[in-house]
Amino acid sequence: MFEIEGHLEVRDHRLFIGGVDAVDLVGEHGSPIFVTNEERIRENYRRYQRAFPDADVYYAVKANGNLTILRILAKEGAGADVFSGGELYMALLAGIPRDRILFNGNSKTERELRYALQTGVRLSVDSLDELKTLASLARESGKVAEIAIRVNPAISPETHPKIATGLSTSKFGIPYTQVIEAYDMAERLEGVKPIGIHCHIGSQITDLTPFVETVKRMMEMVEQIDRLGVKLEFLDLGSGLGIPYRKDEPVPTPEDLADAILPVFKECSDAIGLHPRLILEPGRYITGDTTVLLTKVNLVKEANKRFVGVDAGFNLLIRPAMYDAYHYVLVANKADLPPSGLYTIAGPICESGDILAHDRELPAVERGDVIAVLDAGAYGFSMSSQYNGRPRAAEILVSKGRAYVIREHETVNDLLAKQRVPPHLL
Ligand code: LLP
């Protein structure tokens, strides 16, 4: 078993998060619940910002868009990468200043473009078609949109194919071979002002080489764009830094990432005499390890394998089913007891793929135990669904030893909330 460190600890065999007993939280708030530690969000954000003191850190809201979490980050001074009108609305509501928000998206609606124009945030434009639409909407409303162009740098990171976004075959961005044309067009179009350049090569990347290649390629673009007479104020490198889900494998830290890319960035900047400001958009690093998903054991079944049936499945954490992702699990009420055998943690969803963890060494598991699934703070709740008629779980924030409900459990009323029955069926 890995040494529980950081904001997680074990006292009297029980898991504590941010100094609060996880099992007591289930007793009080029911199961399943996501439990997030405020202090850890702050620590992660500060560590990232410290590693890149001259860069702007824009939190990727898609990782976890809970309003309270966004408020914490707003108070820390974070900017935001938003990917929809909904995320933009939430980021502004949380108090993130509009001049520290970048509206990304590969297929924005006209309504979203109008909303972005109305709020005055900057946009990352993903296609020539979108560029023209945005420019004409901006002219209609008498505004000028400050934009970056999302470049597809055709760089292949070692990660799950579903979360590699900078491959030449990816749906994101404008191929780097067409980028000069795009800036040329943007410069001449009324209604848009190109002031930055943007890319994002993928997520959960644990090898630093592709990041270094990306910096070099993007700085080549910056130089060529400058030759068109377009002065770029910022270079947004997106994000993608992985976190140690497996606990036993070393994963590069923000400091390692900074050591790898900042000297190259400086060298390229000095060589071409252009010094755009760096923007980074971490999501997973900021919220991933801040949150534990607690789920109660309904039953243990001896079959071909020993299955533990719990009350959370891919309706709440889709990462294992969707990306074969590994999440460390432990028994929250037996956290440091010796292992007794292999267990497979199965969710309650009617799909064979609904397995949260395969063949894990755990202490003897029984009905009523509480399984803790670690690192559930990024792409957990934000990707959840009501599949199989399951209301979503509550979210709890622990802060200075106290627990706050930051999102209530959904109920069956939430399953019905937007449904209408035609009169002939009433
Ligand atoms: N910026 C852009 C433009 C992005 O598309 C993303 C993530 C990020 C920043 C944040 O990347 P991060 O720091 O979290 O790696 N659901 C998948 C991950 C999808 C990532 C989508 N884009 C997962 O659970 O692994």
Coordinates of C-alpha atoms and ligand atoms in Angstrom, one line a residue:
M1 CA 0.0 0.0 0.0
F2 CA 1.3 3.5 -0.8
E3 CA 2.1 5.8 2.1
I4 CA -0.8 8.1 2.4
E5 CA 0.6 11.6 2.2
G6 CA -0.3 15.1 1.7
H7 CA -3.9 15.9 2.7
L8 CA -4.9 12.3 3.3
E9 CA -4.0 10.5 6.5
V10 CA -5.1 7.4 8.5
R11 CA -6.1 7.5 12.1
D12 CA -7.4 4.5 13.9
H13 CA -7.6 2.6 10.6
R14 CA -9.8 5.3 9.1
L15 CA -9.1 7.6 6.2
F16 CA -9.1 11.3 7.0
I17 CA -9.3 14.0 4.3
G18 CA -8.3 17.5 5.3
G19 CA -8.4 16.4 8.9
V20 CA -12.0 15.1 8.6
D21 CA -13.0 11.5 9.1
A22 CA -14.2 10.1 5.7
V23 CA -16.4 7.4 7.3
D24 CA -18.2 10.0 9.5
L25 CA -18.9 12.1 6.4
V26 CA -20.7 9.1 4.8
G27 CA -22.6 8.6 8.1
E28 CA -23.7 12.2 8.0
H29 CA -24.3 12.9 4.3
G30 CA -25.0 9.4 2.9
S31 CA -23.3 7.7 0.0
P32 CA -21.9 8.2 -2.6
I33 CA -20.3 11.6 -2.0
F34 CA -17.4 13.5 -3.5
V35 CA -15.3 15.0 -0.8
T36 CA -12.9 17.9 -1.7
N37 CA -10.3 19.5 0.4
E38 CA -10.2 23.3 0.0
E39 CA -6.6 23.6 1.3
R40 CA -5.3 21.1 -1.3
I41 CA -6.9 23.2 -4.2
R42 CA -5.1 26.2 -2.9
E43 CA -1.8 24.3 -2.5
N44 CA -1.9 22.9 -6.0
Y45 CA -2.8 26.2 -7.5
R46 CA 0.0 28.0 -5.6
R47 CA 2.5 25.3 -6.5
Y48 CA 1.8 25.6 -10.2
Q49 CA 1.8 29.4 -10.2
R50 CA 5.1 29.3 -8.2
A51 CA 6.7 27.0 -10.8
F52 CA 5.7 29.5 -13.5
P53 CA 6.0 32.9 -11.8
D54 CA 5.9 34.9 -15.0
A55 CA 3.0 33.0 -16.6
D56 CA -0.8 33.4 -16.2
V57 CA -2.5 30.2 -14.9
Y58 CA -6.0 29.7 -16.3
Y59 CA -7.7 26.9 -14.5
A60 CA -9.5 24.5 -17.0
V61 CA -13.1 24.7 -15.7
K62 CA -14.0 21.4 -17.5
A63 CA -12.0 19.5 -14.9
N64 CA -14.4 20.5 -12.1
G65 CA -16.7 23.4 -12.5
N66 CA -18.4 23.4 -9.1
L67 CA -19.1 27.1 -8.2
T68 CA -17.4 26.8 -4.8
I69 CA -14.3 25.4 -6.3
L70 CA -14.2 28.2 -8.9
R71 CA -14.7 30.7 -6.1
I72 CA -11.7 29.3 -4.2
L73 CA -9.6 29.6 -7.4
A74 CA -10.9 33.1 -8.2
K75 CA -9.8 34.2 -4.7
E76 CA -6.4 32.7 -5.4
G77 CA -6.2 34.9 -8.5
A78 CA -6.6 32.2 -11.2
G79 CA -7.9 32.9 -14.6
A80 CA -10.1 30.4 -16.5
D81 CA -10.1 28.3 -19.6
V82 CA -13.7 27.8 -20.5
F83 CA -15.1 25.5 -23.2
S84 CA -18.8 26.5 -23.4
G85 CA -21.2 29.3 -22.6
G86 CA -22.1 27.4 -19.4
E87 CA -18.5 27.3 -18.2
L88 CA -18.1 31.0 -19.1
Y89 CA -21.2 31.8 -17.1
M90 CA -20.0 29.9 -14.1
A91 CA -16.5 31.4 -14.3
L92 CA -17.8 34.9 -14.4
L93 CA -20.3 34.2 -11.6
A94 CA -17.4 32.8 -9.5
G95 CA -15.7 36.2 -9.8
I96 CA -12.9 35.3 -12.3
P97 CA -12.2 38.6 -14.2
R98 CA -13.2 38.6 -17.8
D99 CA -9.8 39.7 -18.9
R100 CA -8.4 36.5 -17.4
I101 CA -10.8 34.2 -19.3
L102 CA -10.2 32.4 -22.6
F103 CA -13.2 31.0 -24.3
N104 CA -12.1 27.8 -26.1
G105 CA -14.1 25.4 -28.1
N106 CA -14.0 23.5 -31.4
S107 CA -17.7 24.0 -32.2
K108 CA -19.1 27.0 -30.6
T109 CA -22.7 28.0 -31.3
E110 CA -23.6 31.5 -32.6
R111 CA -25.3 32.1 -29.3
E112 CA -22.0 31.3 -27.5
L113 CA -20.1 33.6 -29.7
R114 CA -22.5 36.4 -29.1
Y115 CA -22.3 35.8 -25.3
A116 CA -18.5 35.9 -25.5
L117 CA -18.7 39.2 -27.4
Q118 CA -21.2 40.6 -24.9
T119 CA -19.0 39.7 -21.9
G120 CA -15.8 40.9 -23.6
V121 CA -13.7 37.8 -22.9
R122 CA -11.0 36.7 -25.4
L123 CA -11.7 33.7 -27.6
S124 CA -9.6 31.0 -29.1
V125 CA -10.8 30.5 -32.6
D126 CA -10.7 26.9 -33.8
S127 CA -11.4 27.2 -37.6
L128 CA -11.5 29.6 -40.5
D129 CA -15.2 29.3 -40.6
E130 CA -15.6 30.3 -37.0
L131 CA -13.2 33.2 -37.6
K132 CA -15.4 34.6 -40.3
T133 CA -18.6 34.1 -38.3
L134 CA -17.1 35.7 -35.2
A135 CA -15.9 38.7 -37.2
S136 CA -19.3 39.3 -38.7
L137 CA -21.1 38.9 -35.3
A138 CA -18.6 41.3 -33.8
R139 CA -19.2 43.9 -36.6
E140 CA -22.9 43.6 -36.1
S141 CA -22.6 44.4 -32.4
G142 CA -20.0 47.1 -32.9
K143 CA -17.3 45.2 -31.0
V144 CA -13.8 43.9 -31.7
A145 CA -13.1 40.4 -30.3
E146 CA -9.5 39.8 -29.1
I147 CA -8.6 36.4 -30.3
A148 CA -6.0 33.6 -30.3
I149 CA -6.0 30.9 -33.0
R150 CA -6.0 27.3 -31.8
V151 CA -3.2 25.6 -33.6
N152 CA -3.0 21.9 -34.1
P153 CA 0.8 21.4 -33.8
A154 CA 0.7 17.7 -34.9
I155 CA 2.5 16.5 -31.9
S156 CA 1.9 13.1 -30.5
P157 CA 2.0 12.7 -26.7
E158 CA 2.1 9.3 -25.0
T159 CA -1.3 9.2 -23.5
H160 CA -4.6 7.5 -24.0
P161 CA -5.7 8.1 -27.6
K162 CA -9.0 9.6 -26.4
I163 CA -7.2 12.4 -24.6
A164 CA -4.5 13.2 -27.2
T165 CA -5.7 16.4 -28.8
G166 CA -2.8 17.7 -30.8
L167 CA -2.4 14.8 -33.3
S168 CA -2.6 15.8 -36.9
T169 CA -5.8 13.7 -37.1
S170 CA -7.5 15.5 -34.2
K171 CA -10.7 17.6 -34.5
F172 CA -9.1 20.4 -32.6
G173 CA -7.5 23.5 -34.0
I174 CA -6.2 24.7 -37.4
P175 CA -3.4 22.5 -38.8
Y176 CA -0.2 24.3 -38.2
T177 CA 0.5 24.4 -42.0
Q178 CA -2.6 26.7 -42.4
V179 CA -2.0 28.9 -39.4
I180 CA -0.2 31.7 -41.3
E181 CA -3.1 32.0 -43.7
A182 CA -5.5 32.1 -40.7
Y183 CA -3.6 35.0 -39.0
D184 CA -3.3 36.8 -42.4
M185 CA -7.1 36.6 -42.7
A186 CA -7.7 37.6 -39.1
E187 CA -5.5 40.6 -39.4
R188 CA -7.5 41.8 -42.4
L189 CA -10.9 41.0 -41.0
E190 CA -12.7 43.8 -39.2
G191 CA -14.2 42.7 -35.9
V192 CA -11.4 40.5 -34.7
K193 CA -7.9 41.4 -33.4
P194 CA -5.4 38.5 -33.2
I195 CA -3.4 39.0 -30.0
G196 CA -2.4 35.4 -29.1
I197 CA -1.8 31.9 -30.2
H198 CA -3.1 28.8 -28.5
C199 CA -2.6 25.0 -28.5
H200 CA -3.2 22.0 -26.2
I201 CA -1.6 18.6 -27.1
G202 CA -3.5 16.3 -24.7
S203 CA -4.0 15.3 -21.1
Q204 CA -2.4 13.1 -18.5
I205 CA 1.0 13.4 -20.2
T206 CA 3.9 12.0 -18.2
D207 CA 6.7 12.5 -20.6
L208 CA 8.0 16.0 -20.9
T209 CA 9.5 15.8 -24.4
P210 CA 6.3 16.6 -26.4
F211 CA 5.9 19.7 -24.3
V212 CA 9.3 20.9 -25.3
E213 CA 8.7 20.1 -28.9
T214 CA 5.4 22.1 -28.7
V215 CA 7.2 25.2 -27.4
K216 CA 9.6 25.1 -30.2
R217 CA 6.9 24.6 -32.9
M218 CA 4.7 27.3 -31.4
M219 CA 7.6 29.8 -31.2
E220 CA 8.4 29.1 -34.9
M221 CA 4.7 30.1 -35.5
V222 CA 5.1 33.2 -33.4
E223 CA 8.1 34.3 -35.5
Q224 CA 6.3 33.7 -38.8
I225 CA 3.2 35.5 -37.6
D226 CA 5.2 38.4 -36.5
R227 CA 6.6 38.6 -40.0
L228 CA 3.0 39.2 -41.2
G229 CA 3.0 42.3 -39.0
V230 CA 0.8 40.6 -36.3
K231 CA 2.2 41.3 -32.8
L232 CA 1.2 38.5 -30.5
E233 CA 0.9 39.3 -26.8
F234 CA 0.5 35.8 -25.5
L235 CA 1.3 32.2 -26.2
D236 CA -1.1 29.8 -24.5
L237 CA 0.3 26.3 -24.3
G238 CA -2.8 24.7 -22.9
S239 CA -2.0 22.0 -20.4
G240 CA -1.8 18.3 -20.0
L241 CA 0.6 17.6 -17.1
G242 CA -0.3 14.2 -15.7
I243 CA -0.7 13.3 -12.0
P244 CA 0.4 10.1 -10.2
Y245 CA -2.8 8.1 -10.2
R246 CA -0.8 4.9 -9.6
K247 CA 1.1 6.2 -6.7
D248 CA 4.1 4.0 -7.3
E249 CA 5.3 5.6 -10.5
P250 CA 7.1 8.9 -10.6
V251 CA 5.3 11.6 -12.6
P252 CA 6.8 15.0 -13.5
T253 CA 5.8 17.8 -11.2
P254 CA 5.0 21.4 -12.3
E255 CA 8.6 22.3 -11.4
D256 CA 9.9 19.5 -13.7
L257 CA 7.7 20.9 -16.4
A258 CA 8.9 24.4 -15.8
D259 CA 12.6 23.2 -15.9
A260 CA 11.9 21.5 -19.2
I261 CA 10.1 24.2 -21.1
L262 CA 11.1 27.6 -19.6
P263 CA 14.7 27.5 -20.8
V264 CA 13.6 26.5 -24.3
F265 CA 10.9 29.2 -24.3
K266 CA 13.5 31.8 -23.2
E267 CA 16.0 30.6 -25.7
C268 CA 13.5 30.8 -28.6
S269 CA 12.1 34.2 -27.4
D270 CA 15.6 35.7 -27.2
A271 CA 16.6 34.2 -30.6
I272 CA 13.7 35.8 -32.4
G273 CA 13.5 38.9 -30.2
L274 CA 9.8 38.3 -29.3
H275 CA 8.6 37.8 -25.8
P276 CA 4.9 36.8 -25.7
R277 CA 3.5 36.2 -22.2
L278 CA 2.9 32.5 -21.4
I279 CA -0.5 31.2 -20.4
L280 CA -1.0 27.7 -19.0
E281 CA -4.4 26.0 -18.5
P282 CA -4.0 23.2 -15.9
G283 CA -7.1 21.4 -14.9
R284 CA -6.2 17.9 -13.6
Y285 CA -3.2 19.1 -11.7
I286 CA -5.2 21.7 -9.8
T287 CA -8.2 19.6 -8.7
G288 CA -7.4 15.9 -9.5
D289 CA -6.0 14.9 -6.2
T290 CA -8.1 17.2 -4.1
T291 CA -11.1 14.9 -4.1
V292 CA -12.1 11.4 -2.9
L293 CA -15.2 9.6 -4.1
L294 CA -16.7 7.7 -1.2
T295 CA -18.9 4.8 -2.0
K296 CA -20.6 2.3 0.2
V297 CA -20.3 -1.5 -0.3
N298 CA -23.7 -3.1 -1.0
L299 CA -22.4 -6.7 -1.3
V300 CA -19.4 -8.9 -1.9
K301 CA -19.8 -11.6 -4.5
E302 CA -17.6 -14.6 -5.0
A303 CA -17.9 -15.4 -8.7
N304 CA -15.2 -15.9 -11.3
K305 CA -13.6 -13.0 -9.4
R306 CA -14.4 -11.5 -6.1
F307 CA -16.6 -8.5 -6.9
V308 CA -17.4 -5.7 -4.5
G309 CA -20.7 -4.1 -5.4
V310 CA -20.7 -0.4 -4.6
D311 CA -23.2 2.4 -5.0
A312 CA -21.1 4.6 -7.4
G313 CA -20.2 3.6 -10.9
F314 CA -19.4 5.2 -14.2
N315 CA -22.4 7.4 -13.8
L316 CA -20.1 9.3 -11.3
L317 CA -16.6 8.4 -12.4
I318 CA -16.4 7.5 -16.1
R319 CA -12.6 7.6 -16.4
P320 CA -11.9 3.8 -15.8
A321 CA -14.6 2.8 -18.3
M322 CA -13.8 5.4 -20.9
Y323 CA -10.0 5.6 -20.8
D324 CA -9.1 2.4 -18.9
A325 CA -7.9 4.9 -16.3
Y326 CA -6.4 3.7 -13.0
H327 CA -7.7 5.2 -9.7
Y328 CA -6.2 4.1 -6.4
V329 CA -8.8 2.6 -4.1
L330 CA -8.8 1.8 -0.4
V331 CA -11.3 0.8 2.2
A332 CA -11.9 4.0 4.2
N333 CA -12.8 2.2 7.4
K334 CA -9.9 -0.3 7.2
A335 CA -7.4 2.0 5.6
D336 CA -4.2 0.5 7.0
L337 CA -5.3 -3.1 7.6
P338 CA -3.2 -5.7 5.8
P339 CA -4.5 -7.0 2.4
S340 CA -6.5 -10.2 2.4
G341 CA -6.9 -10.8 -1.3
L342 CA -7.9 -9.4 -4.7
Y343 CA -11.1 -7.5 -5.1
T344 CA -12.7 -6.0 -8.2
I345 CA -14.8 -2.9 -7.4
A346 CA -18.0 -2.9 -9.5
G347 CA -20.5 -0.1 -9.9
P348 CA -24.3 -0.5 -10.0
I349 CA -24.7 0.4 -13.6
C350 CA -26.1 -2.2 -16.0
E351 CA -23.0 -2.4 -18.2
S352 CA -20.2 -4.9 -18.0
G353 CA -17.7 -2.0 -18.4
D354 CA -18.9 -0.5 -15.1
I355 CA -15.8 -1.4 -13.1
L356 CA -14.1 1.2 -11.0
A357 CA -11.0 -0.9 -10.2
H358 CA -9.8 -4.3 -11.2
D359 CA -8.1 -7.0 -9.0
R360 CA -6.9 -4.8 -6.2
E361 CA -5.3 -6.1 -3.0
L362 CA -7.5 -5.0 -0.2
P363 CA -8.2 -5.9 3.4
A364 CA -11.3 -8.2 3.8
V365 CA -14.2 -6.2 2.4
E366 CA -17.7 -6.6 3.8
R367 CA -21.1 -5.1 3.2
G368 CA -21.3 -1.7 4.8
D369 CA -17.6 -0.8 4.3
V370 CA -16.8 2.4 2.5
I371 CA -14.5 2.4 -0.5
A372 CA -12.5 5.5 -1.2
V373 CA -11.6 6.1 -4.8
L374 CA -8.8 8.6 -4.9
D375 CA -8.0 11.4 -7.3
A376 CA -11.6 11.9 -8.4
G377 CA -11.5 15.7 -8.4
A378 CA -10.8 16.2 -12.1
Y379 CA -13.2 14.8 -14.8
G380 CA -15.2 13.1 -12.1
F381 CA -18.4 15.0 -11.2
S382 CA -18.0 17.1 -14.3
M383 CA -18.4 14.0 -16.6
S384 CA -21.1 12.4 -14.5
S385 CA -24.6 11.4 -15.7
Q386 CA -28.0 10.2 -14.5
Y387 CA -27.7 7.0 -16.5
N388 CA -29.8 4.1 -15.2
G389 CA -32.0 6.6 -13.3
R390 CA -29.4 7.4 -10.8
P391 CA -29.5 10.9 -9.3
R392 CA -26.0 12.4 -9.1
A393 CA -24.0 12.4 -5.8
A394 CA -23.5 15.3 -3.4
E395 CA -20.3 17.2 -3.2
I396 CA -18.8 18.1 0.2
L397 CA -16.0 20.6 0.8
V398 CA -13.8 20.2 3.8
S399 CA -12.1 23.3 5.0
K400 CA -10.1 23.8 8.3
G401 CA -11.6 20.7 9.8
R402 CA -15.3 21.5 8.9
A403 CA -17.5 20.0 6.2
Y404 CA -19.8 22.0 3.9
V405 CA -22.3 20.6 1.4
I406 CA -21.4 22.4 -1.8
R407 CA -23.8 20.5 -3.9
E408 CA -26.8 18.5 -2.6
H409 CA -27.5 15.0 -3.6
E410 CA -29.9 14.9 -6.5
T411 CA -33.2 13.2 -6.0
V412 CA -35.7 11.5 -8.4
N413 CA -37.2 15.0 -8.8
D414 CA -34.0 15.9 -10.6
L415 CA -34.5 13.0 -13.0
L416 CA -37.9 14.5 -13.8
A417 CA -37.0 18.2 -13.6
K418 CA -37.1 19.0 -17.3
Q419 CA -39.5 16.3 -18.6
R420 CA -42.9 17.0 -19.9
V421 CA -45.6 14.5 -20.7
P422 CA -47.9 15.3 -23.7
P423 CA -51.5 15.8 -22.8
H424 CA -52.8 12.6 -24.5
L425 CA -50.5 10.6 -22.2
L426 CA -51.5 12.3 -19.0
Ligands
LLP1 N1 -6.9 23.4 -22.1 C1 -7.6 22.8 -23.1 C2 -7.8 23.5 -24.3 C3 -8.1 21.5 -22.9 O1 -8.8 20.9 -23.9 C4 -7.9 20.8 -21.6 C5 -8.4 19.5 -21.4 C6 -7.2 21.5 -20.6 C7 -6.7 22.8 -20.9 C8 -6.9 20.9 -19.3 O2 -6.0 19.8 -19.4 P1 -5.5 19.0 -18.1 O3 -4.6 20.0 -17.3 O4 -6.6 18.6 -17.3 O5 -4.7 17.9 -18.6 N2 -11.7 13.7 -19.5 C9 -10.3 13.3 -19.7 C10 -9.4 14.5 -20.0 C11 -10.0 15.4 -21.1 C12 -9.2 16.7 -21.2 C13 -9.8 17.6 -22.1 N3 -9.1 18.9 -22.3 C14 -9.8 12.5 -18.5 O6 -10.6 12.3 -17.6 O7 -8.7 12.1 -18.5

